[in-house]
XYZ file of C-alpha atoms in Angstrom:
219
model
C 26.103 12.843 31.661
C 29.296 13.481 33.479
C 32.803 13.507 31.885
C 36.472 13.917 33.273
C 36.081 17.360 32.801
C 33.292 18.344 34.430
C 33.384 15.446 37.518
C 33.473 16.477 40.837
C 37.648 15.703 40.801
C 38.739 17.599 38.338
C 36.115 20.258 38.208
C 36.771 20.888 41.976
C 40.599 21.184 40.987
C 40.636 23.399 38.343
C 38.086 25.620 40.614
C 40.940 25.511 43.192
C 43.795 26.690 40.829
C 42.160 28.842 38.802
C 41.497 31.201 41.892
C 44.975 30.431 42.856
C 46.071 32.123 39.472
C 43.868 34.970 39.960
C 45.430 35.743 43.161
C 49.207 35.353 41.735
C 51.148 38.479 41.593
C 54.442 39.212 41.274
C 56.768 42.761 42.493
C 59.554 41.722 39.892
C 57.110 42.542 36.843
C 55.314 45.146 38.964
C 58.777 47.102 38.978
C 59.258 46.858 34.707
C 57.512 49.711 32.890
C 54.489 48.543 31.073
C 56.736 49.381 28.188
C 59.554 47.550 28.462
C 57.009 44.727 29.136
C 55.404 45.337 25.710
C 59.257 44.798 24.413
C 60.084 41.980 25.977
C 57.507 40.234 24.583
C 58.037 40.849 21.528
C 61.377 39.448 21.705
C 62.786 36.664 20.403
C 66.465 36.612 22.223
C 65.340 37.566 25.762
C 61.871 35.831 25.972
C 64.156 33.049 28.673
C 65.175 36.053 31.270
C 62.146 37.829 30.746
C 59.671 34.398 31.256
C 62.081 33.833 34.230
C 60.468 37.241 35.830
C 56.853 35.494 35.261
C 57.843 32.261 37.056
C 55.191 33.294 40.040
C 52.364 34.093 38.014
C 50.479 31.778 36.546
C 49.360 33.141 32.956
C 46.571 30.858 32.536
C 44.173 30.252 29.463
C 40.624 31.768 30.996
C 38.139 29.202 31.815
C 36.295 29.861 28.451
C 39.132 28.908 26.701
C 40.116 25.876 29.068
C 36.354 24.542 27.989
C 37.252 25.423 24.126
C 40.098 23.267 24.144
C 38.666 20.138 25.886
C 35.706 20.968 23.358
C 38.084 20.848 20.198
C 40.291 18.168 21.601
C 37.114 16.201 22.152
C 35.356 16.653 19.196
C 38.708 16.273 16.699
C 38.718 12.493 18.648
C 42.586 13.495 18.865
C 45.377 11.438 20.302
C 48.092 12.916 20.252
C 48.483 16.453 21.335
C 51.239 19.027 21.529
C 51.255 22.111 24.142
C 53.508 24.717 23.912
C 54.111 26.686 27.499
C 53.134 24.092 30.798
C 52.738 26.925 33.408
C 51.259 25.583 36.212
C 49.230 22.880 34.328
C 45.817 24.200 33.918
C 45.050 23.902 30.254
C 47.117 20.963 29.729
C 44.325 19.814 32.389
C 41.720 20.212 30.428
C 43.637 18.889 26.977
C 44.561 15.752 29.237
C 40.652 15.504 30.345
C 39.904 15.187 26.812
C 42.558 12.512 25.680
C 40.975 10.606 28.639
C 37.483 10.897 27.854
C 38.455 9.951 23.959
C 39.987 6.546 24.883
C 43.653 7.063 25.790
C 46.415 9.082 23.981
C 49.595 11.150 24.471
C 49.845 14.985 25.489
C 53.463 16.601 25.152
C 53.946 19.955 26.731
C 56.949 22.336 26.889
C 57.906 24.146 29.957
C 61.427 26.224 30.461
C 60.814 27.090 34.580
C 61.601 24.356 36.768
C 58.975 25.649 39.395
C 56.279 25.315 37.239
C 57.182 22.195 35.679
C 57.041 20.752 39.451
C 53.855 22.275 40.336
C 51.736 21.340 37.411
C 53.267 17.483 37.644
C 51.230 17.865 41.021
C 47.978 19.300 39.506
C 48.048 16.281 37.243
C 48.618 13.852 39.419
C 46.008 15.441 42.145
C 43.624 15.121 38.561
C 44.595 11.778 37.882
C 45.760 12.520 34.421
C 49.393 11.995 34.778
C 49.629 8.922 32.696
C 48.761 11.077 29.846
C 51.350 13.840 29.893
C 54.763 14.487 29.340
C 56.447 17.389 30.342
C 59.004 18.353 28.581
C 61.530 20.819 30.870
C 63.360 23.266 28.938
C 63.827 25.869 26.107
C 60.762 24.534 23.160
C 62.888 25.257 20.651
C 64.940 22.471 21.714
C 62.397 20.035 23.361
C 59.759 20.403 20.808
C 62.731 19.727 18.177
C 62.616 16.053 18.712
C 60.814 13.084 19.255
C 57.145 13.790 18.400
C 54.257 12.013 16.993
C 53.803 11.125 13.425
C 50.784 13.034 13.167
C 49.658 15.494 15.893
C 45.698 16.154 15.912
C 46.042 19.033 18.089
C 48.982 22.254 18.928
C 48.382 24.792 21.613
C 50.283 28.010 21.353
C 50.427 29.609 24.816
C 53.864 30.056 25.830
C 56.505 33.107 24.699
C 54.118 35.235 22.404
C 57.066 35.959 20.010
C 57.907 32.221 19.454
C 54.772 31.405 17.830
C 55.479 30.852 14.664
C 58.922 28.988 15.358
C 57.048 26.192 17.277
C 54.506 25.948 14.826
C 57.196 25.519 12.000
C 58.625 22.956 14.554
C 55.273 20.667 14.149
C 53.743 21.923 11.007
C 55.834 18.485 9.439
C 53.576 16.727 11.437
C 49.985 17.772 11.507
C 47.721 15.317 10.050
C 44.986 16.735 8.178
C 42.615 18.881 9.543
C 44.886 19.181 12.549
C 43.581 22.282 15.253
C 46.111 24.915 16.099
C 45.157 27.213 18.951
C 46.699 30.409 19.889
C 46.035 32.124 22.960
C 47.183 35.879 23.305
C 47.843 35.254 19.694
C 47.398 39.918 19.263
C 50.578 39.815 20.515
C 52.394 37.421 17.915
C 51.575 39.724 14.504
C 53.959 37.639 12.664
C 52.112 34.591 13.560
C 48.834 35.594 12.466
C 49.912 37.455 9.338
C 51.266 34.516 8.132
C 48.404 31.611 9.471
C 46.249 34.192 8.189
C 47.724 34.400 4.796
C 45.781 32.873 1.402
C 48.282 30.123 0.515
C 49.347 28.789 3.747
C 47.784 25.831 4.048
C 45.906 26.962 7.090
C 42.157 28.307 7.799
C 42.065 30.284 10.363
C 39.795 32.702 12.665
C 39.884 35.071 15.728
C 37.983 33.377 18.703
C 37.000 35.155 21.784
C 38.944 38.529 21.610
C 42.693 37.208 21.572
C 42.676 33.209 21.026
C 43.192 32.332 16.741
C 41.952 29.058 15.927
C 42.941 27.403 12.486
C 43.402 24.357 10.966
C 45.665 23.007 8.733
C 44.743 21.694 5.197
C 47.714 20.135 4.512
């Protein structure tokens, strides 16, 4: 039985940017010590400039994870969704793929680079899943401050690594029950996944596939 994700569209798409990504490179991060890398993104008052310097690569979710989330978003029967760092528009591909394939529903994603923001408007139109997105340009802290659902079925962490846990607090008011949170690159948030992690929080939560922390809320 074929679905959005896997028809010969979309599949053929993601196929096509996915190599794209893996061919990405860029000489401004190749010039920063893998140190000072390690620093800046860990940072929570330089993550703009330092995101800026990653505006030419794509820092994907790997295809495993692209399948997880249509997976989760498909099998929570969610509606509305929240995404936290655009990029170029491949996992809010497969997120989108899901709300269509469930009957309809609303994804709202957070990008701060203007580039991106443009290209991954194309990938969803060249998908046909425009209708289901918002982008949202601009700083999360700000865009992601306003204006969501009353109850969000689904939050994907995959934008600055040391912002984690200030977009979650951001949409934690609105996760419905048994809500999915999923955090990719989430070893390099600590603070995040002490506290999701911690007995008490209202969350249960478990490492998935090396870096990616998957929990729900019990709220």
């Amino acid at each position: 039985m074929t679905n959005t994700l896997t028809s010969t569209r979309l599949a053929s798409l993601l196929e096509r940017l996915f190599k794209q990504a893996a061919a990405a490179s860029s000489p401004a991060i190749a010039s920063i010590s893998r140190e000072e890398r390690e620093r800046l993104m860990h940072s929570k008052t330089e993550y703009l400039g330092f995101y800026s310097l990653l505006k030419d690569l794509w820092l994907p979710v790997s295809r495993e994870t692209g399948v997880l989330l249509y997976m989760l978003a498909r099998s929570s029967n969610a509606s509305n969704i929240v995404e936290f760092g655009t990029s170029f528009g491949i996992s809010t591909l497969h997120l989108a793929a899901a709300l269509r394939d469930n009957g309809g529903g609303n994804l709202i994603s957070s990008e701060f680079e203007p580039s991106k923001v443009v290209q991954a408007r194309k990938h969803l139109d060249e998908g046909g899943l425009a209708d289901l997105v918002e982008i949202r340009e601009g700083d999360a802290l700000m865009t992601l401050a306003v204006d969501l659902p009353a109850s969000v079925d689904l939050l994907l962490l995959d934008g600055a690594k040391a912002l984690y846990i200030d977009v979650l607090k951001l949409v934690e008011g609105r996760l419905r029950s048994g809500a999915l949170i999923v955090a990719d690159n989430a070893d390099y948030s600590p603070d995040y996944l002490a506290h999701i992690r911690a007995p008490g929080s209202g969350y249960l939560s478990l490492p998935f596939g090396g870096d990616v922390e998957v929990s729900m809320w019990l709220g």
